[in-house]
Amino acid sequence: MSVRIGFTGDVMLGRLVDDSQRRRSDDAVWGTVRERLRGLDGLVINLECVLSPRGREWQRTHRPFHFRADPDWAIPALEAAGVDVCALANNHVLDYEEGALRDTIDALEEAEIAHAGAGETIDEALEPAVRTIDGSGADGHDGLDVAVVSFTDNTPEYAADEESPGTARIEIDESRRDSRSRTRSADDVDDSETRRLVGDALGRARETDPDLLVASLHWGPNMVTEPPESFRAFARWLVEEGVDVVHGHSAHVFQGIEVHEGSPIVYDAGDFVDDYRVDRELRNDRSFLFVLTVTPEGRPTELRLHPTEIDDCAVAEASQDAAAWSRDRMRELSEPFGTEFDRDGDALVLSLER
């Protein structure tokens, strides 16, 4: 029996989303997508805010935006959607200083929602999130063991170290970009510190003997529609190091999908929930719920993209026009990678068994 795991882009529950949720039910933030989320076997998100009632806005460096949500509704909302893992390596986990980050981690742990990518020290930030996704015991399997590591190249001032809390931050050096070749090997990712940190996290994840290994990356600047060659080389290196799924986010708009050695690379999943101003050309309010089908042995066989759009600080099933735009856009962005999709209703379907 296969297992279906959902992946989303940024889930930002602060500011106007937080204000709206104080006047509506906890699960209202998931809008018309709630039942689809609940129908999944597992769900991995990038949590783009802290969950805390306290703290002061980060002032040590200039930060124009600060995102915080009330855990009294946010945790029940995450539970209502069936969130299993939150990636925390991003540029907002210290928006309200260390205390709010600690509150976030405590709230997630109390709710038994796994997390990765941030912690009290860099050692904690490198720890994988580990979760067994129910496989109903089919074919002698009791469930799919999933390990998630989380990294960001954003906001160096939020990086954890041996004594200070923060994110698992890495550098992905774009100076080694080689426009003459679209295929680069693991040897091209040669930044020693990046190799050390990522290798450490992957080693810890492998020690848990997972069936599926996920790398969740909050990388690159906002409103960029294509990954640089350095990101492509890094993503391929991760796959060559044993990662089964690369789950990218940060740009606020979705990017194309590449398949490398049978593993899907979602360069950017876009935005899933937020209150951001909408760019009418790039449409940062439109994206997908990315649903990966995995065999009980941990082999990805299909990636299904269900179109979504943000409306009134909640996520919704995309309208017909929005869904058509997103499908066309995803095909256009994925074509340079040689990626081709089938169509099933409103969804795009990518077979990983070709």
GROMACS .gro file of C-alpha atoms in nm:
model
  354
    1MET     CA    1   0.000   0.000   0.000
    2SER     CA    2   0.148   0.337  -0.104
    3VAL     CA    3   0.180   0.635   0.127
    4ARG     CA    4   0.089   0.989   0.020
    5ILE     CA    5   0.288   1.276   0.174
    6GLY     CA    6   0.200   1.639   0.111
    7PHE     CA    7   0.451   1.923   0.084
    8THR     CA    8   0.364   2.293   0.091
    9GLY     CA    9   0.543   2.619   0.040
   10ASP     CA   10   0.554   2.893   0.302
   11VAL     CA   11   0.292   2.881   0.576
   12MET     CA   12   0.295   3.229   0.731
   13LEU     CA   13   0.039   3.253   1.011
   14GLY     CA   14   0.130   3.598   1.148
   15ARG     CA   15   0.006   3.957   1.096
   16LEU     CA   16  -0.329   3.969   0.918
   17VAL     CA   17  -0.361   3.590   0.916
   18ASP     CA   18  -0.326   3.593   1.295
   19ASP     CA   19  -0.577   3.879   1.322
   20SER     CA   20  -0.827   3.697   1.103
   21GLN     CA   21  -0.792   3.370   1.290
   22ARG     CA   22  -0.885   3.534   1.617
   23ARG     CA   23  -1.234   3.586   1.469
   24ARG     CA   24  -1.285   3.247   1.304
   25SER     CA   25  -1.239   2.876   1.370
   26ASP     CA   26  -0.889   2.733   1.408
   27ASP     CA   27  -0.909   2.534   1.086
   28ALA     CA   28  -1.047   2.824   0.876
   29VAL     CA   29  -0.694   2.907   0.760
   30TRP     CA   30  -0.699   2.589   0.547
   31GLY     CA   31  -1.016   2.699   0.366
   32THR     CA   32  -1.143   2.457   0.103
   33VAL     CA   33  -0.815   2.261   0.109
   34ARG     CA   34  -0.868   2.126   0.460
   35GLU     CA   35  -1.026   1.795   0.359
   36ARG     CA   36  -0.758   1.732   0.099
   37LEU     CA   37  -0.493   1.790   0.367
   38ARG     CA   38  -0.671   1.563   0.611
   39GLY     CA   39  -0.687   1.291   0.346
   40LEU     CA   40  -0.309   1.268   0.323
   41ASP     CA   41  -0.101   1.017   0.516
   42GLY     CA   42   0.160   1.281   0.604
   43LEU     CA   43   0.225   1.654   0.565
   44VAL     CA   44   0.548   1.859   0.565
   45ILE     CA   45   0.540   2.241   0.568
   46ASN     CA   46   0.776   2.537   0.596
   47LEU     CA   47   0.653   2.730   0.901
   48GLU     CA   48   0.733   3.092   0.814
   49CYS     CA   49   0.669   3.251   1.156
   50VAL     CA   50   0.711   3.197   1.527
   51LEU     CA   51   0.436   3.070   1.754
   52SER     CA   52   0.452   3.275   2.070
   53PRO     CA   53   0.260   3.537   2.269
   54ARG     CA   54   0.577   3.712   2.377
   55GLY     CA   55   0.904   3.861   2.263
   56ARG     CA   56   1.013   4.186   2.104
   57GLU     CA   57   1.082   4.253   1.739
   58TRP     CA   58   1.436   4.182   1.626
   59GLN     CA   59   1.622   4.515   1.617
   60ARG     CA   60   1.988   4.415   1.604
   61THR     CA   61   1.985   4.447   1.225
   62HIS     CA   62   1.730   4.597   0.988
   63ARG     CA   63   1.437   4.362   0.942
   64PRO     CA   64   1.131   4.511   0.766
   65PHE     CA   65   0.892   4.227   0.849
   66HIS     CA   66   0.826   4.034   1.169
   67PHE     CA   67   0.591   3.733   1.173
   68ARG     CA   68   0.433   3.588   1.487
   69ALA     CA   69   0.114   3.389   1.550
   70ASP     CA   70  -0.073   3.299   1.866
   71PRO     CA   71  -0.004   2.932   1.946
   72ASP     CA   72  -0.347   2.903   2.111
   73TRP     CA   73  -0.505   2.884   1.765
   74ALA     CA   74  -0.200   2.806   1.548
   75ILE     CA   75  -0.118   2.472   1.708
   76PRO     CA   76  -0.480   2.346   1.682
   77ALA     CA   77  -0.477   2.467   1.321
   78LEU     CA   78  -0.162   2.268   1.243
   79GLU     CA   79  -0.315   1.966   1.414
   80ALA     CA   80  -0.639   2.009   1.217
   81ALA     CA   81  -0.443   1.997   0.891
   82GLY     CA   82  -0.251   1.689   1.004
   83VAL     CA   83   0.093   1.855   0.990
   84ASP     CA   84   0.362   1.602   1.076
   85VAL     CA   85   0.682   1.803   1.022
   86CYS     CA   86   0.763   2.176   1.027
   87ALA     CA   87   1.081   2.299   0.859
   88LEU     CA   88   1.210   2.588   1.072
   89ALA     CA   89   1.529   2.689   0.892
   90ASN     CA   90   1.409   3.018   0.745
   91ASN     CA   91   1.443   3.394   0.779
   92HIS     CA   92   1.168   3.448   1.039
   93VAL     CA   93   1.234   3.210   1.330
   94LEU     CA   94   1.412   3.483   1.531
   95ASP     CA   95   1.177   3.768   1.439
   96TYR     CA   96   1.083   3.800   1.807
   97GLU     CA   97   1.419   3.699   1.953
   98GLU     CA   98   1.527   3.378   2.122
   99GLY     CA   99   1.238   3.343   2.365
  100ALA     CA  100   0.980   3.327   2.088
  101LEU     CA  101   1.185   3.064   1.904
  102ARG     CA  102   1.197   2.857   2.222
  103ASP     CA  103   0.820   2.896   2.262
  104THR     CA  104   0.772   2.776   1.904
  105ILE     CA  105   0.980   2.465   1.957
  106ASP     CA  106   0.812   2.393   2.291
  107ALA     CA  107   0.464   2.432   2.139
  108LEU     CA  108   0.546   2.201   1.848
  109GLU     CA  109   0.698   1.939   2.074
  110GLU     CA  110   0.401   1.949   2.312
  111ALA     CA  111   0.174   1.890   2.011
  112GLU     CA  112   0.406   1.608   1.893
  113ILE     CA  113   0.475   1.788   1.563
  114ALA     CA  114   0.829   1.712   1.451
  115HIS     CA  115   1.061   1.998   1.349
  116ALA     CA  116   1.407   2.052   1.203
  117GLY     CA  117   1.635   2.336   1.105
  118ALA     CA  118   1.643   2.551   1.419
  119GLY     CA  119   1.736   2.502   1.779
  120GLU     CA  120   1.911   2.618   2.091
  121THR     CA  121   2.249   2.557   1.924
  122ILE     CA  122   2.374   2.456   1.579
  123ASP     CA  123   2.395   2.100   1.710
  124GLU     CA  124   2.021   2.100   1.776
  125ALA     CA  125   1.945   2.275   1.448
  126LEU     CA  126   2.118   1.995   1.256
  127GLU     CA  127   1.903   1.724   1.414
  128PRO     CA  128   1.658   1.565   1.168
  129ALA     CA  129   1.285   1.557   1.221
  130VAL     CA  130   1.182   1.192   1.230
  131ARG     CA  131   0.827   1.070   1.188
  132THR     CA  132   0.664   0.737   1.106
  133ILE     CA  133   0.384   0.788   0.854
  134ASP     CA  134   0.109   0.535   0.893
  135GLY     CA  135   0.119   0.274   0.618
  136SER     CA  136  -0.169   0.069   0.762
  137GLY     CA  137   0.060  -0.230   0.801
  138ALA     CA  138   0.021  -0.324   0.433
  139ASP     CA  139   0.253  -0.590   0.292
  140GLY     CA  140   0.408  -0.643   0.630
  141HIS     CA  141   0.505  -0.277   0.671
  142ASP     CA  142   0.403  -0.092   0.986
  143GLY     CA  143   0.462   0.253   0.841
  144LEU     CA  144   0.701   0.469   0.642
  145ASP     CA  145   0.989   0.612   0.844
  146VAL     CA  146   1.060   0.966   0.720
  147ALA     CA  147   1.356   1.186   0.816
  148VAL     CA  148   1.363   1.557   0.727
  149VAL     CA  149   1.666   1.786   0.742
  150SER     CA  150   1.618   2.161   0.705
  151PHE     CA  151   1.860   2.434   0.595
  152THR     CA  152   1.852   2.798   0.484
  153ASP     CA  153   2.093   3.033   0.309
  154ASN     CA  154   1.894   3.339   0.426
  155THR     CA  155   1.963   3.588   0.706
  156PRO     CA  156   2.313   3.519   0.840
  157GLU     CA  157   2.232   3.702   1.164
  158TYR     CA  158   1.977   3.427   1.245
  159ALA     CA  159   2.231   3.145   1.219
  160ALA     CA  160   2.278   2.922   1.521
  161ASP     CA  161   2.625   2.849   1.653
  162GLU     CA  162   2.774   2.645   1.935
  163GLU     CA  163   2.635   2.881   2.199
  164SER     CA  164   2.346   3.072   2.040
  165PRO     CA  165   2.003   2.964   1.911
  166GLY     CA  166   1.896   3.006   1.552
  167THR     CA  167   1.888   2.831   1.217
  168ALA     CA  168   2.089   2.567   1.037
  169ARG     CA  169   2.236   2.813   0.788
  170ILE     CA  170   2.462   2.729   0.495
  171GLU     CA  171   2.624   2.909   0.204
  172ILE     CA  172   2.552   2.791  -0.149
  173ASP     CA  173   2.828   2.953  -0.353
  174GLU     CA  174   2.697   3.084  -0.685
  175SER     CA  175   3.048   3.179  -0.794
  176ARG     CA  176   3.103   2.823  -0.916
  177ARG     CA  177   2.820   2.848  -1.167
  178ASP     CA  178   2.908   2.682  -1.498
  179SER     CA  179   2.669   2.790  -1.774
  180ARG     CA  180   2.832   2.552  -2.021
  181SER     CA  181   2.702   2.242  -1.846
  182ARG     CA  182   2.357   2.160  -1.713
  183THR     CA  183   2.485   1.855  -1.529
  184ARG     CA  184   2.728   1.891  -1.242
  185SER     CA  185   2.843   1.632  -0.995
  186ALA     CA  186   2.883   1.618  -0.619
  187ASP     CA  187   3.243   1.734  -0.660
  188ASP     CA  188   3.119   2.077  -0.770
  189VAL     CA  189   2.964   2.141  -0.429
  190ASP     CA  190   3.299   2.197  -0.266
  191ASP     CA  191   3.242   2.454   0.004
  192SER     CA  192   3.398   2.276   0.302
  193GLU     CA  193   3.174   2.429   0.570
  194THR     CA  194   2.859   2.359   0.373
  195ARG     CA  195   2.971   2.002   0.312
  196ARG     CA  196   3.050   1.960   0.680
  197LEU     CA  197   2.718   2.091   0.809
  198VAL     CA  198   2.500   1.920   0.550
  199GLY     CA  199   2.700   1.600   0.572
  200ASP     CA  200   2.659   1.604   0.951
  201ALA     CA  201   2.281   1.645   0.924
  202LEU     CA  202   2.247   1.380   0.654
  203GLY     CA  203   2.460   1.143   0.861
  204ARG     CA  204   2.236   1.191   1.162
  205ALA     CA  205   1.930   1.135   0.946
  206ARG     CA  206   2.073   0.813   0.800
  207GLU     CA  207   2.141   0.684   1.151
  208THR     CA  208   1.764   0.672   1.202
  209ASP     CA  209   1.746   0.429   0.906
  210PRO     CA  210   1.465   0.617   0.729
  211ASP     CA  211   1.268   0.480   0.437
  212LEU     CA  212   1.248   0.833   0.293
  213LEU     CA  213   1.500   1.115   0.337
  214VAL     CA  214   1.382   1.472   0.271
  215ALA     CA  215   1.590   1.791   0.245
  216SER     CA  216   1.381   2.104   0.302
  217LEU     CA  217   1.562   2.419   0.185
  218HIS     CA  218   1.464   2.783   0.239
  219TRP     CA  219   1.695   2.932  -0.020
  220GLY     CA  220   1.734   3.227  -0.249
  221PRO     CA  221   1.573   3.572  -0.277
  222ASN     CA  222   1.207   3.664  -0.315
  223MET     CA  223   1.014   3.677  -0.645
  224VAL     CA  224   1.271   3.485  -0.849
  225THR     CA  225   1.118   3.238  -1.094
  226GLU     CA  226   1.419   3.018  -1.176
  227PRO     CA  227   1.686   2.856  -0.959
  228PRO     CA  228   2.048   2.953  -1.029
  229GLU     CA  229   2.283   2.684  -1.153
  230SER     CA  230   2.446   2.670  -0.809
  231PHE     CA  231   2.113   2.562  -0.656
  232ARG     CA  232   2.067   2.301  -0.926
  233ALA     CA  233   2.413   2.159  -0.859
  234PHE     CA  234   2.351   2.158  -0.485
  235ALA     CA  235   2.014   1.985  -0.523
  236ARG     CA  236   2.166   1.717  -0.745
  237TRP     CA  237   2.445   1.670  -0.494
  238LEU     CA  238   2.187   1.612  -0.221
  239VAL     CA  239   2.020   1.344  -0.431
  240GLU     CA  240   2.357   1.183  -0.499
  241GLU     CA  241   2.413   1.183  -0.122
  242GLY     CA  242   2.094   0.983  -0.068
  243VAL     CA  243   1.820   1.247  -0.042
  244ASP     CA  244   1.493   1.118  -0.190
  245VAL     CA  245   1.305   1.449  -0.212
  246VAL     CA  246   1.428   1.809  -0.228
  247HIS     CA  247   1.162   2.047  -0.091
  248GLY     CA  248   1.254   2.406  -0.176
  249HIS     CA  249   1.086   2.731  -0.073
  250SER     CA  250   1.162   3.100  -0.012
  251ALA     CA  251   1.092   3.279  -0.343
  252HIS     CA  252   0.718   3.331  -0.272
  253VAL     CA  253   0.653   3.204  -0.627
  254PHE     CA  254   0.676   2.847  -0.741
  255GLN     CA  255   0.961   2.735  -0.965
  256GLY     CA  256   1.007   2.440  -1.197
  257ILE     CA  257   1.058   2.077  -1.100
  258GLU     CA  258   1.350   1.858  -1.199
  259VAL     CA  259   1.390   1.482  -1.161
  260HIS     CA  260   1.743   1.363  -1.085
  261GLU     CA  261   1.819   0.993  -1.050
  262GLY     CA  262   1.448   0.931  -0.996
  263SER     CA  263   1.415   1.185  -0.714
  264PRO     CA  264   1.197   1.496  -0.749
  265ILE     CA  265   1.354   1.836  -0.690
  266VAL     CA  266   1.087   2.097  -0.615
  267TYR     CA  267   1.305   2.406  -0.648
  268ASP     CA  268   1.043   2.629  -0.489
  269ALA     CA  269   0.695   2.542  -0.368
  270GLY     CA  270   0.584   2.907  -0.351
  271ASP     CA  271   0.342   3.037  -0.088
  272PHE     CA  272   0.063   2.832   0.071
  273VAL     CA  273  -0.081   3.072   0.332
  274ASP     CA  274   0.005   3.438   0.397
  275ASP     CA  275  -0.120   3.798   0.387
  276TYR     CA  276   0.131   3.933   0.131
  277ARG     CA  277   0.070   4.189  -0.140
  278VAL     CA  278   0.004   4.008  -0.467
  279ASP     CA  279   0.219   4.066  -0.773
  280ARG     CA  280  -0.032   4.049  -1.059
  281GLU     CA  281   0.227   3.920  -1.302
  282LEU     CA  282   0.420   3.670  -1.090
  283ARG     CA  283   0.110   3.566  -0.888
  284ASN     CA  284   0.263   3.485  -0.553
  285ASP     CA  285  -0.089   3.398  -0.436
  286ARG     CA  286  -0.095   3.086  -0.657
  287SER     CA  287   0.083   2.757  -0.607
  288PHE     CA  288   0.017   2.389  -0.543
  289LEU     CA  289  -0.017   2.127  -0.277
  290PHE     CA  290   0.257   1.883  -0.381
  291VAL     CA  291   0.158   1.524  -0.302
  292LEU     CA  292   0.427   1.256  -0.325
  293THR     CA  293   0.328   0.891  -0.356
  294VAL     CA  294   0.583   0.658  -0.198
  295THR     CA  295   0.601   0.279  -0.188
  296PRO     CA  296   0.625   0.109   0.154
  297GLU     CA  297   0.995   0.060   0.081
  298GLY     CA  298   1.044   0.438   0.039
  299ARG     CA  299   1.058   0.466  -0.341
  300PRO     CA  300   0.884   0.779  -0.480
  301THR     CA  301   0.659   0.684  -0.772
  302GLU     CA  302   0.450   0.994  -0.845
  303LEU     CA  303   0.428   1.364  -0.765
  304ARG     CA  304   0.082   1.515  -0.799
  305LEU     CA  305   0.033   1.895  -0.802
  306HIS     CA  306  -0.305   2.026  -0.685
  307PRO     CA  307  -0.348   2.398  -0.771
  308THR     CA  308  -0.414   2.634  -0.479
  309GLU     CA  309  -0.459   3.006  -0.428
  310ILE     CA  310  -0.463   3.235  -0.127
  311ASP     CA  311  -0.785   3.421  -0.054
  312ASP     CA  312  -0.878   3.620   0.256
  313CYS     CA  313  -0.573   3.503   0.451
  314ALA     CA  314  -0.655   3.137   0.389
  315VAL     CA  315  -0.562   2.876   0.130
  316ALA     CA  316  -0.825   2.758  -0.118
  317GLU     CA  317  -0.864   2.517  -0.407
  318ALA     CA  318  -0.773   2.727  -0.709
  319SER     CA  319  -1.046   2.860  -0.937
  320GLN     CA  320  -1.057   2.721  -1.290
  321ASP     CA  321  -0.874   3.023  -1.433
  322ALA     CA  322  -0.611   3.025  -1.158
  323ALA     CA  323  -0.557   2.650  -1.188
  324ALA     CA  324  -0.509   2.676  -1.565
  325TRP     CA  325  -0.258   2.960  -1.521
  326SER     CA  326  -0.060   2.762  -1.263
  327ARG     CA  327  -0.054   2.446  -1.472
  328ASP     CA  328   0.069   2.634  -1.778
  329ARG     CA  329   0.325   2.821  -1.573
  330MET     CA  330   0.459   2.506  -1.408
  331ARG     CA  331   0.494   2.334  -1.745
  332GLU     CA  332   0.680   2.637  -1.882
  333LEU     CA  333   0.918   2.658  -1.585
  334SER     CA  334   0.985   2.282  -1.581
  335GLU     CA  335   1.045   2.240  -1.954
  336PRO     CA  336   1.416   2.341  -1.935
  337PHE     CA  337   1.468   2.048  -1.695
  338GLY     CA  338   1.310   1.804  -1.940
  339THR     CA  339   1.019   1.751  -1.702
  340GLU     CA  340   0.684   1.655  -1.853
  341PHE     CA  341   0.351   1.630  -1.675
  342ASP     CA  342   0.028   1.442  -1.737
  343ARG     CA  343  -0.309   1.592  -1.648
  344ASP     CA  344  -0.571   1.445  -1.416
  345GLY     CA  345  -0.863   1.679  -1.356
  346ASP     CA  346  -0.726   2.002  -1.213
  347ALA     CA  347  -0.398   1.837  -1.109
  348LEU     CA  348  -0.068   1.793  -1.286
  349VAL     CA  349   0.086   1.447  -1.248
  350LEU     CA  350   0.456   1.369  -1.269
  351SER     CA  351   0.546   1.002  -1.299
  352LEU     CA  352   0.876   0.912  -1.136
  353GLU     CA  353   0.882   0.562  -1.285
  354ARG     CA  354   0.947   0.650  -1.651
   0.00000   0.00000   0.00000
